[in-house]
Amino acid sequence: MSSPTHSKKETPINPFVRVREDHATELAEDYLELIEDLIEQSGEARAVDIAAAMGVRQVTVTKAIGRLKRDGLVTAAPYRSIFLTDQGKQIAKRARARHHTVLGFLVALGVDPEVAEIDAEGIEHHLSPPTFIAMQKFIEQQPAVA
Amino acid sequence: MSSPTHSKKETPINPFVRVREDHATELAEDYLELIEDLIEQSGEARAVDIAAAMGVRQVTVTKAIGRLKRDGLVTAAPYRSIFLTDQGKQIAKRARARHHTVLGFLVALGVDPEVAEIDAEGIEHHLSPPTFIAMQKFIEQQPAVA
DNA sequence: TCCAATTTGTAGCCTAGGCAAACTTTGATG
DNA sequence: CATCAAAGTTTGCCTAGGCTACAAATTGGA
Ligand SMILES: [Mn+2]
Ligand SMILES: [Mn+2]
Ligand SMILES: [Mn+2]
Ligand SMILES: [Mn+2]
């Protein structure tokens, strides 16, 4: 047969549909990356610290963690800190690499690092592979900053 | 007095808070731009066309238009087409200019125009003024494509 | 040890933004 | 000018992701 019935996920042609899909996975990616950062930095990820970093209330974190648990991305026991599953770690790793690249790209473009950090947090979820690759190439082609 | 009590809107320092704010205004911007496009192209903006363009059902458009009406950005009477208020037109104009710049930037970066169109639809809502200006400068500095 | 501050959980509320199903209005056409 | 298909509305439902208020558990310090 030509053209397999199911490839991977049918990339939508409609830009607005794509944006909605991007947003559906956004919060998970940001949470997972943050949880890994907290474990790295302070030894564990507590809801209170996640809440402070995300700028939301703890109860909002609790509900989000519940969804991540449901989706098999974290493990969490009551009154205990939060851990990533293998799948969660994979997503966190990719999210971090992507974030790093977008940040580097914006800085290479001449944007102040503080502003770049803020904008990267939103932009990073809306990049097709070709756009991401173009950003990587741009960074490489940049002459090292003096 | 030094530092006025209220400036304009207190730009948040927390990237995640900024992203949430960006998303809160996103749908309005995209709808308004689209409505103006439809009026330009076909003489009027009908819910059925908005729905097709956005990739949602008509009832979803109806509800969204209700929010835009509530916020003073459109006028709409039952079973009639939709019009922008002056405020709605302003937002649409800015959104279109911004969209155009982001698209041009991605193409200048070497991204295929079709892909650029898709990615621009998400990226455009997450740009600080300095990043936007950096994109404009990059476009200008680009040698004209042969 | 114990107790009070911190942290987490629970209950209940809200808005945005999606959907399907059924009903109503409009307007083109015979 | 009656009909009927297309368009729009209404109703009711859902999930995500916010919030407050209050209850319960944990834990470090006296
Ligand atoms: Mn992000
Ligand atoms: Mn976004
Ligand atoms: Mn958009
Ligand atoms: Mn747009």
Short mmCIF file of C-alpha atoms (C1' of nucleotides) and ligand atoms in Angstrom, two decimals:
data_model
loop_
_atom_site.label_atom_id
_atom_site.label_comp_id
_atom_site.label_asym_id
_atom_site.label_seq_id
_atom_site.Cartn_x
_atom_site.Cartn_y
_atom_site.Cartn_z
CA MET A 1 0.00 0.00 0.00
CA SER A 2 1.07 3.51 -0.70
CA SER A 3 0.86 6.06 2.10
CA PRO A 4 0.32 4.34 5.45
CA THR A 5 -3.13 4.66 6.98
CA HIS A 6 -1.68 6.00 10.22
CA SER A 7 1.61 7.87 10.17
CA LYS A 8 2.20 9.60 13.50
CA LYS A 9 -0.34 12.28 14.28
CA GLU A 10 -1.69 14.11 11.26
CA THR A 11 -0.23 17.60 11.45
CA PRO A 12 -3.18 19.98 11.02
CA ILE A 13 -3.20 22.29 8.04
CA ASN A 14 -5.29 24.88 9.87
CA PRO A 15 -3.03 27.23 11.87
CA PHE A 16 -5.65 27.81 14.55
CA VAL A 17 -6.11 24.10 15.08
CA ARG A 18 -2.35 23.76 15.45
CA VAL A 19 -2.24 26.54 18.03
CA ARG A 20 -4.97 24.83 20.07
CA GLU A 21 -3.01 21.60 19.99
CA ASP A 22 0.16 23.41 21.03
CA HIS A 23 -1.64 24.88 24.00
CA ALA A 24 -3.05 21.52 25.03
CA THR A 25 0.44 20.20 25.72
CA GLU A 26 2.00 23.44 26.91
CA LEU A 27 1.25 23.30 30.61
CA ALA A 28 2.50 19.72 30.94
CA GLU A 29 5.79 20.60 29.27
CA ASP A 30 6.37 23.62 31.47
CA TYR A 31 5.45 21.77 34.66
CA LEU A 32 7.66 18.79 33.88
CA GLU A 33 10.64 20.97 33.06
CA LEU A 34 10.10 22.98 36.23
CA ILE A 35 9.72 19.89 38.42
CA GLU A 36 13.02 18.57 37.12
CA ASP A 37 14.68 21.92 37.77
CA LEU A 38 13.42 21.96 41.34
CA ILE A 39 14.64 18.42 41.98
CA GLU A 40 18.01 19.39 40.57
CA GLN A 41 18.24 22.62 42.55
CA SER A 42 16.70 21.80 45.91
CA GLY A 43 16.58 18.02 45.94
CA GLU A 44 12.81 17.76 45.60
CA ALA A 45 9.77 19.27 43.93
CA ARG A 46 7.13 20.56 46.36
CA ALA A 47 3.80 22.02 45.35
CA VAL A 48 4.54 25.25 47.18
CA ASP A 49 7.65 25.87 45.09
CA ILE A 50 5.93 24.97 41.85
CA ALA A 51 3.16 27.40 42.71
CA ALA A 52 5.61 30.21 43.42
CA ALA A 53 7.44 29.59 40.15
CA MET A 54 4.29 29.39 38.05
CA GLY A 55 2.63 32.36 39.72
CA VAL A 56 -0.46 30.38 40.76
CA ARG A 57 -1.98 29.10 44.01
CA GLN A 58 -1.04 25.73 45.45
CA VAL A 59 -4.48 24.34 44.80
CA THR A 60 -4.00 25.05 41.12
CA VAL A 61 -0.77 23.07 41.22
CA THR A 62 -2.52 20.19 42.98
CA LYS A 63 -5.07 19.98 40.21
CA ALA A 64 -2.44 20.20 37.49
CA ILE A 65 -0.37 17.48 39.13
CA GLY A 66 -3.51 15.35 39.21
CA ARG A 67 -3.79 15.67 35.45
CA LEU A 68 -0.10 14.87 34.99
CA LYS A 69 -0.55 11.79 37.19
CA ARG A 70 -3.59 10.75 35.20
CA ASP A 71 -1.54 11.07 32.01
CA GLY A 72 1.31 9.00 33.40
CA LEU A 73 3.85 11.81 33.47
CA VAL A 74 4.47 12.11 37.23
CA THR A 75 4.04 10.07 40.41
CA ALA A 76 2.91 11.73 43.60
CA ALA A 77 1.72 10.52 46.99
CA PRO A 78 -0.25 12.72 49.43
CA TYR A 79 1.95 15.11 51.41
CA ARG A 80 4.98 13.90 49.51
CA SER A 81 7.04 15.53 46.82
CA ILE A 82 6.57 14.93 43.12
CA PHE A 83 8.58 12.68 40.81
CA LEU A 84 8.71 12.34 37.04
CA THR A 85 7.99 9.05 35.31
CA ASP A 86 10.31 7.95 32.51
CA GLN A 87 7.85 9.40 30.04
CA GLY A 88 7.73 12.61 32.04
CA LYS A 89 11.52 12.80 32.05
CA GLN A 90 11.62 12.40 28.29
CA ILE A 91 9.19 15.25 27.77
CA ALA A 92 11.03 17.42 30.30
CA LYS A 93 14.32 16.78 28.56
CA ARG A 94 12.98 17.72 25.15
CA ALA A 95 11.22 20.78 26.59
CA ARG A 96 14.40 21.98 28.24
CA ALA A 97 16.49 21.54 25.12
CA ARG A 98 13.92 23.39 23.06
CA HIS A 99 13.64 26.18 25.62
CA HIS A 100 17.40 26.55 25.65
CA THR A 101 17.53 26.83 21.88
CA VAL A 102 14.73 29.40 21.66
CA LEU A 103 16.36 31.46 24.38
CA GLY A 104 19.71 31.29 22.61
CA PHE A 105 18.10 32.23 19.34
CA LEU A 106 16.43 35.33 20.74
CA VAL A 107 19.65 36.42 22.40
CA ALA A 108 21.55 35.84 19.15
CA LEU A 109 18.94 38.01 17.47
CA GLY A 110 19.88 40.81 19.84
CA VAL A 111 17.15 40.58 22.44
CA ASP A 112 18.03 41.29 26.05
CA PRO A 113 18.39 37.97 27.93
CA GLU A 114 15.74 38.87 30.51
CA VAL A 115 13.19 39.74 27.86
CA ALA A 116 14.26 36.72 25.82
CA GLU A 117 13.61 34.45 28.80
CA ILE A 118 10.06 35.76 29.11
CA ASP A 119 9.20 35.57 25.41
CA ALA A 120 10.81 32.15 24.99
CA GLU A 121 8.37 30.71 27.53
CA GLY A 122 5.50 31.32 25.15
CA ILE A 123 7.18 30.99 21.77
CA GLU A 124 8.74 27.60 22.46
CA HIS A 125 5.40 25.81 22.15
CA HIS A 126 4.61 27.04 18.66
CA LEU A 127 7.56 25.85 16.58
CA SER A 128 7.40 23.42 13.69
CA PRO A 129 10.54 21.33 13.23
CA PRO A 130 11.68 23.43 10.22
CA THR A 131 11.39 26.64 12.21
CA PHE A 132 13.25 25.11 15.12
CA ILE A 133 16.03 23.95 12.82
CA ALA A 134 16.24 27.41 11.24
CA MET A 135 16.75 28.86 14.73
CA GLN A 136 19.52 26.38 15.47
CA LYS A 137 21.27 27.24 12.22
CA PHE A 138 21.00 30.94 12.95
CA ILE A 139 22.67 30.44 16.33
CA GLU A 140 25.52 28.47 14.76
CA GLN A 141 26.09 31.02 12.02
CA GLN A 142 26.30 33.82 14.55
CA PRO A 143 29.80 35.09 15.15
CA ALA A 144 30.71 34.58 18.81
CA VAL A 145 29.80 37.70 20.79
CA ALA A 146 32.87 39.70 21.83
CA MET B 1 5.57 62.09 43.16
CA SER B 2 8.10 59.68 41.80
CA SER B 3 6.78 56.65 39.95
CA PRO B 4 3.07 57.05 39.21
CA THR B 5 0.70 54.79 41.12
CA HIS B 6 -0.78 53.44 37.91
CA SER B 7 1.33 53.38 34.76
CA LYS B 8 -0.30 51.28 32.06
CA LYS B 9 -0.57 47.64 33.01
CA GLU B 10 2.34 46.37 35.08
CA THR B 11 4.26 43.98 32.83
CA PRO B 12 4.63 40.75 34.82
CA ILE B 13 8.12 39.57 35.69
CA ASN B 14 7.02 35.94 35.80
CA PRO B 15 7.18 34.39 32.33
CA PHE B 16 4.30 32.01 33.01
CA VAL B 17 2.06 34.83 34.14
CA ARG B 18 2.93 36.70 30.94
CA VAL B 19 2.06 33.66 28.84
CA ARG B 20 -1.33 33.37 30.54
CA GLU B 21 -2.00 37.03 29.83
CA ASP B 22 -0.97 36.59 26.20
CA HIS B 23 -3.40 33.73 25.84
CA ALA B 24 -6.23 35.71 27.40
CA THR B 25 -6.18 38.20 24.53
CA GLU B 26 -5.20 35.78 21.77
CA LEU B 27 -8.59 34.57 20.61
CA ALA B 28 -10.00 38.09 20.38
CA GLU B 29 -7.08 39.25 18.25
CA ASP B 30 -7.36 36.31 15.86
CA TYR B 31 -11.14 36.62 15.56
CA LEU B 32 -11.02 40.35 14.92
CA GLU B 33 -8.34 40.02 12.28
CA LEU B 34 -10.28 37.21 10.62
CA ILE B 35 -13.57 39.10 10.68
CA GLU B 36 -11.95 42.05 8.96
CA ASP B 37 -10.41 39.73 6.37
CA LEU B 38 -13.80 38.18 5.63
CA ILE B 39 -15.47 41.56 5.27
CA GLU B 40 -12.69 42.60 2.93
CA GLN B 41 -12.82 39.42 0.88
CA SER B 42 -16.49 38.54 0.72
CA GLY B 43 -18.23 41.71 1.83
CA GLU B 44 -19.38 40.37 5.19
CA ALA B 45 -18.38 38.17 8.11
CA ARG B 46 -20.73 35.23 8.71
CA ALA B 47 -20.42 32.78 11.57
CA VAL B 48 -20.25 29.85 9.20
CA ASP B 49 -17.16 31.26 7.49
CA ILE B 50 -15.49 32.16 10.76
CA ALA B 51 -16.10 28.61 11.97
CA ALA B 52 -14.59 27.10 8.84
CA ALA B 53 -11.53 29.32 9.11
CA MET B 54 -10.99 28.67 12.80
CA GLY B 55 -11.65 24.95 12.56
CA VAL B 56 -14.46 25.01 15.13
CA ARG B 57 -18.24 24.56 15.11
CA GLN B 58 -20.61 27.48 14.57
CA VAL B 59 -21.89 27.31 18.10
CA THR B 60 -18.35 27.90 19.31
CA VAL B 61 -18.18 31.00 17.14
CA THR B 62 -21.52 32.22 18.50
CA LYS B 63 -20.18 32.03 22.03
CA ALA B 64 -16.93 33.73 21.12
CA ILE B 65 -18.78 36.53 19.33
CA GLY B 66 -20.85 36.95 22.48
CA ARG B 67 -17.70 37.57 24.47
CA LEU B 68 -16.38 40.00 21.84
CA LYS B 69 -19.71 41.84 21.97
CA ARG B 70 -19.60 41.94 25.73
CA ASP B 71 -16.12 43.43 25.52
CA GLY B 72 -17.18 46.09 23.03
CA LEU B 73 -15.10 44.79 20.13
CA VAL B 74 -17.87 43.78 17.71
CA THR B 75 -21.53 44.47 17.05
CA ALA B 76 -23.84 41.68 16.00
CA ALA B 77 -27.59 41.24 15.68
CA PRO B 78 -29.28 37.81 15.56
CA TYR B 79 -29.10 36.15 12.14
CA ARG B 80 -27.06 39.05 10.84
CA SER B 81 -23.40 39.33 9.98
CA ILE B 82 -20.76 40.67 12.32
CA PHE B 83 -19.13 44.10 12.38
CA LEU B 84 -16.14 45.49 14.22
CA THR B 85 -16.39 48.46 16.55
CA ASP B 86 -13.75 51.17 16.31
CA GLN B 87 -11.94 49.53 19.17
CA GLY B 88 -12.22 46.18 17.42
CA LYS B 89 -10.81 47.67 14.24
CA GLN B 90 -7.84 49.07 16.10
CA ILE B 91 -7.01 45.73 17.61
CA ALA B 92 -7.49 43.99 14.26
CA LYS B 93 -5.18 46.45 12.56
CA ARG B 94 -2.43 45.98 15.10
CA ALA B 95 -2.87 42.21 15.03
CA ARG B 96 -2.61 42.12 11.26
CA ALA B 97 0.52 44.27 11.19
CA ARG B 98 2.13 42.10 13.83
CA HIS B 99 1.15 38.91 12.06
CA HIS B 100 2.61 40.24 8.83
CA THR B 101 5.89 41.08 10.50
CA VAL B 102 6.23 37.71 12.23
CA LEU B 103 5.47 35.92 8.99
CA GLY B 104 8.00 38.02 7.12
CA PHE B 105 10.57 37.39 9.83
CA LEU B 106 10.21 33.62 9.69
CA VAL B 107 10.43 33.64 5.90
CA ALA B 108 13.52 35.88 6.10
CA LEU B 109 14.95 33.31 8.49
CA GLY B 110 14.59 30.70 5.80
CA VAL B 111 11.36 28.98 6.83
CA ASP B 112 8.99 27.79 4.12
CA PRO B 113 6.10 30.28 3.81
CA GLU B 114 3.44 27.64 4.47
CA VAL B 115 5.13 26.50 7.65
CA ALA B 116 5.85 30.09 8.60
CA GLU B 117 2.16 30.94 8.27
CA ILE B 118 1.25 28.18 10.71
CA ASP B 119 3.92 28.97 13.28
CA ALA B 120 3.33 32.72 13.09
CA GLU B 121 -0.25 32.21 14.23
CA GLY B 122 0.98 31.05 17.62
CA ILE B 123 4.22 32.98 18.00
CA GLU B 124 2.70 36.39 17.27
CA HIS B 125 0.99 36.54 20.67
CA HIS B 126 4.15 36.08 22.71
CA LEU B 127 6.38 38.95 21.62
CA SER B 128 7.63 41.74 23.84
CA PRO B 129 8.19 45.03 22.03
CA PRO B 130 11.99 44.57 21.99
CA THR B 131 11.68 41.14 20.38
CA PHE B 132 9.23 42.49 17.83
CA ILE B 133 11.60 45.33 16.99
CA ALA B 134 14.49 42.88 16.65
CA MET B 135 12.43 40.93 14.13
CA GLN B 136 11.69 44.08 12.14
CA LYS B 137 15.38 44.99 12.06
CA PHE B 138 16.30 41.51 10.92
CA ILE B 139 13.88 41.75 8.02
CA GLU B 140 15.28 45.12 6.99
CA GLN B 141 18.88 43.93 7.18
CA GLN B 142 18.09 40.94 5.01
CA PRO B 143 19.34 41.24 1.46
CA ALA B 144 16.40 41.08 -0.94
CA VAL B 145 15.77 37.50 -1.99
CA ALA B 146 16.85 36.83 -5.56
"C1'" DT C 1 7.93 15.48 73.09
"C1'" DC C 2 4.65 18.51 71.39
"C1'" DC C 3 2.72 22.18 69.22
"C1'" DA C 4 2.33 25.77 65.98
"C1'" DA C 5 3.58 27.22 61.49
"C1'" DT C 6 3.83 25.43 57.08
"C1'" DT C 7 2.17 22.59 53.64
"C1'" DT C 8 -1.17 19.85 51.43
"C1'" DG C 9 -5.84 18.41 50.52
"C1'" DT C 10 -11.00 19.09 49.84
"C1'" DA C 11 -15.09 21.37 48.67
"C1'" DG C 12 -17.15 24.51 45.99
"C1'" DC C 13 -17.05 28.21 42.81
"C1'" DC C 14 -15.91 30.62 38.31
"C1'" DT C 15 -14.74 31.62 33.13
"C1'" DA C 16 -13.07 30.25 28.63
"C1'" DG C 17 -13.67 27.52 25.05
"C1'" DG C 18 -14.83 23.28 23.11
"C1'" DC C 19 -18.85 19.81 21.63
"C1'" DA C 20 -23.81 17.60 19.91
"C1'" DA C 21 -28.67 17.85 19.36
"C1'" DA C 22 -32.72 20.16 18.51
"C1'" DC C 23 -35.10 24.29 17.27
"C1'" DT C 24 -35.74 28.79 14.64
"C1'" DT C 25 -34.91 32.09 11.14
"C1'" DT C 26 -33.64 33.50 6.67
"C1'" DG C 27 -33.70 33.80 1.88
"C1'" DA C 28 -33.43 31.62 -2.69
"C1'" DT C 29 -36.06 29.21 -5.92
"C1'" DG C 30 -39.80 26.97 -8.31
"C1'" DC D 1 -45.73 33.01 -2.30
"C1'" DA D 2 -44.82 28.53 -0.33
"C1'" DT D 3 -41.16 25.55 0.49
"C1'" DC D 4 -36.94 24.07 2.24
"C1'" DA D 5 -31.92 23.99 2.73
"C1'" DA D 6 -28.59 26.62 4.86
"C1'" DA D 7 -27.39 29.45 8.60
"C1'" DG D 8 -27.89 30.76 13.21
"C1'" DT D 9 -29.55 30.07 18.03
"C1'" DT D 10 -30.57 27.59 22.29
"C1'" DT D 11 -29.86 24.17 25.57
"C1'" DG D 12 -27.13 21.35 27.91
"C1'" DC D 13 -22.89 19.07 28.43
"C1'" DC D 14 -17.72 18.67 29.02
"C1'" DT D 15 -12.57 19.75 30.35
"C1'" DA D 16 -8.87 22.85 31.55
"C1'" DG D 17 -7.31 25.88 34.56
"C1'" DG D 18 -7.97 29.55 37.60
"C1'" DC D 19 -9.75 31.10 42.52
"C1'" DT D 20 -11.24 31.23 48.05
"C1'" DA D 21 -12.15 29.11 52.33
"C1'" DC D 22 -11.44 25.76 55.34
"C1'" DA D 23 -9.77 21.12 57.08
"C1'" DA D 24 -6.06 18.00 57.87
"C1'" DA D 25 -1.35 16.47 57.88
"C1'" DT D 26 3.46 17.23 58.45
"C1'" DT D 27 7.52 18.82 60.53
"C1'" DG D 28 10.96 21.62 62.75
"C1'" DG D 29 12.06 24.07 66.93
"C1'" DA D 30 11.29 25.10 71.79
MN MN E 1 6.70 27.51 28.09
MN MN E 2 0.66 30.34 22.97
MN MN E 3 -2.74 34.03 16.22
MN MN E 4 -2.91 36.02 13.26
#
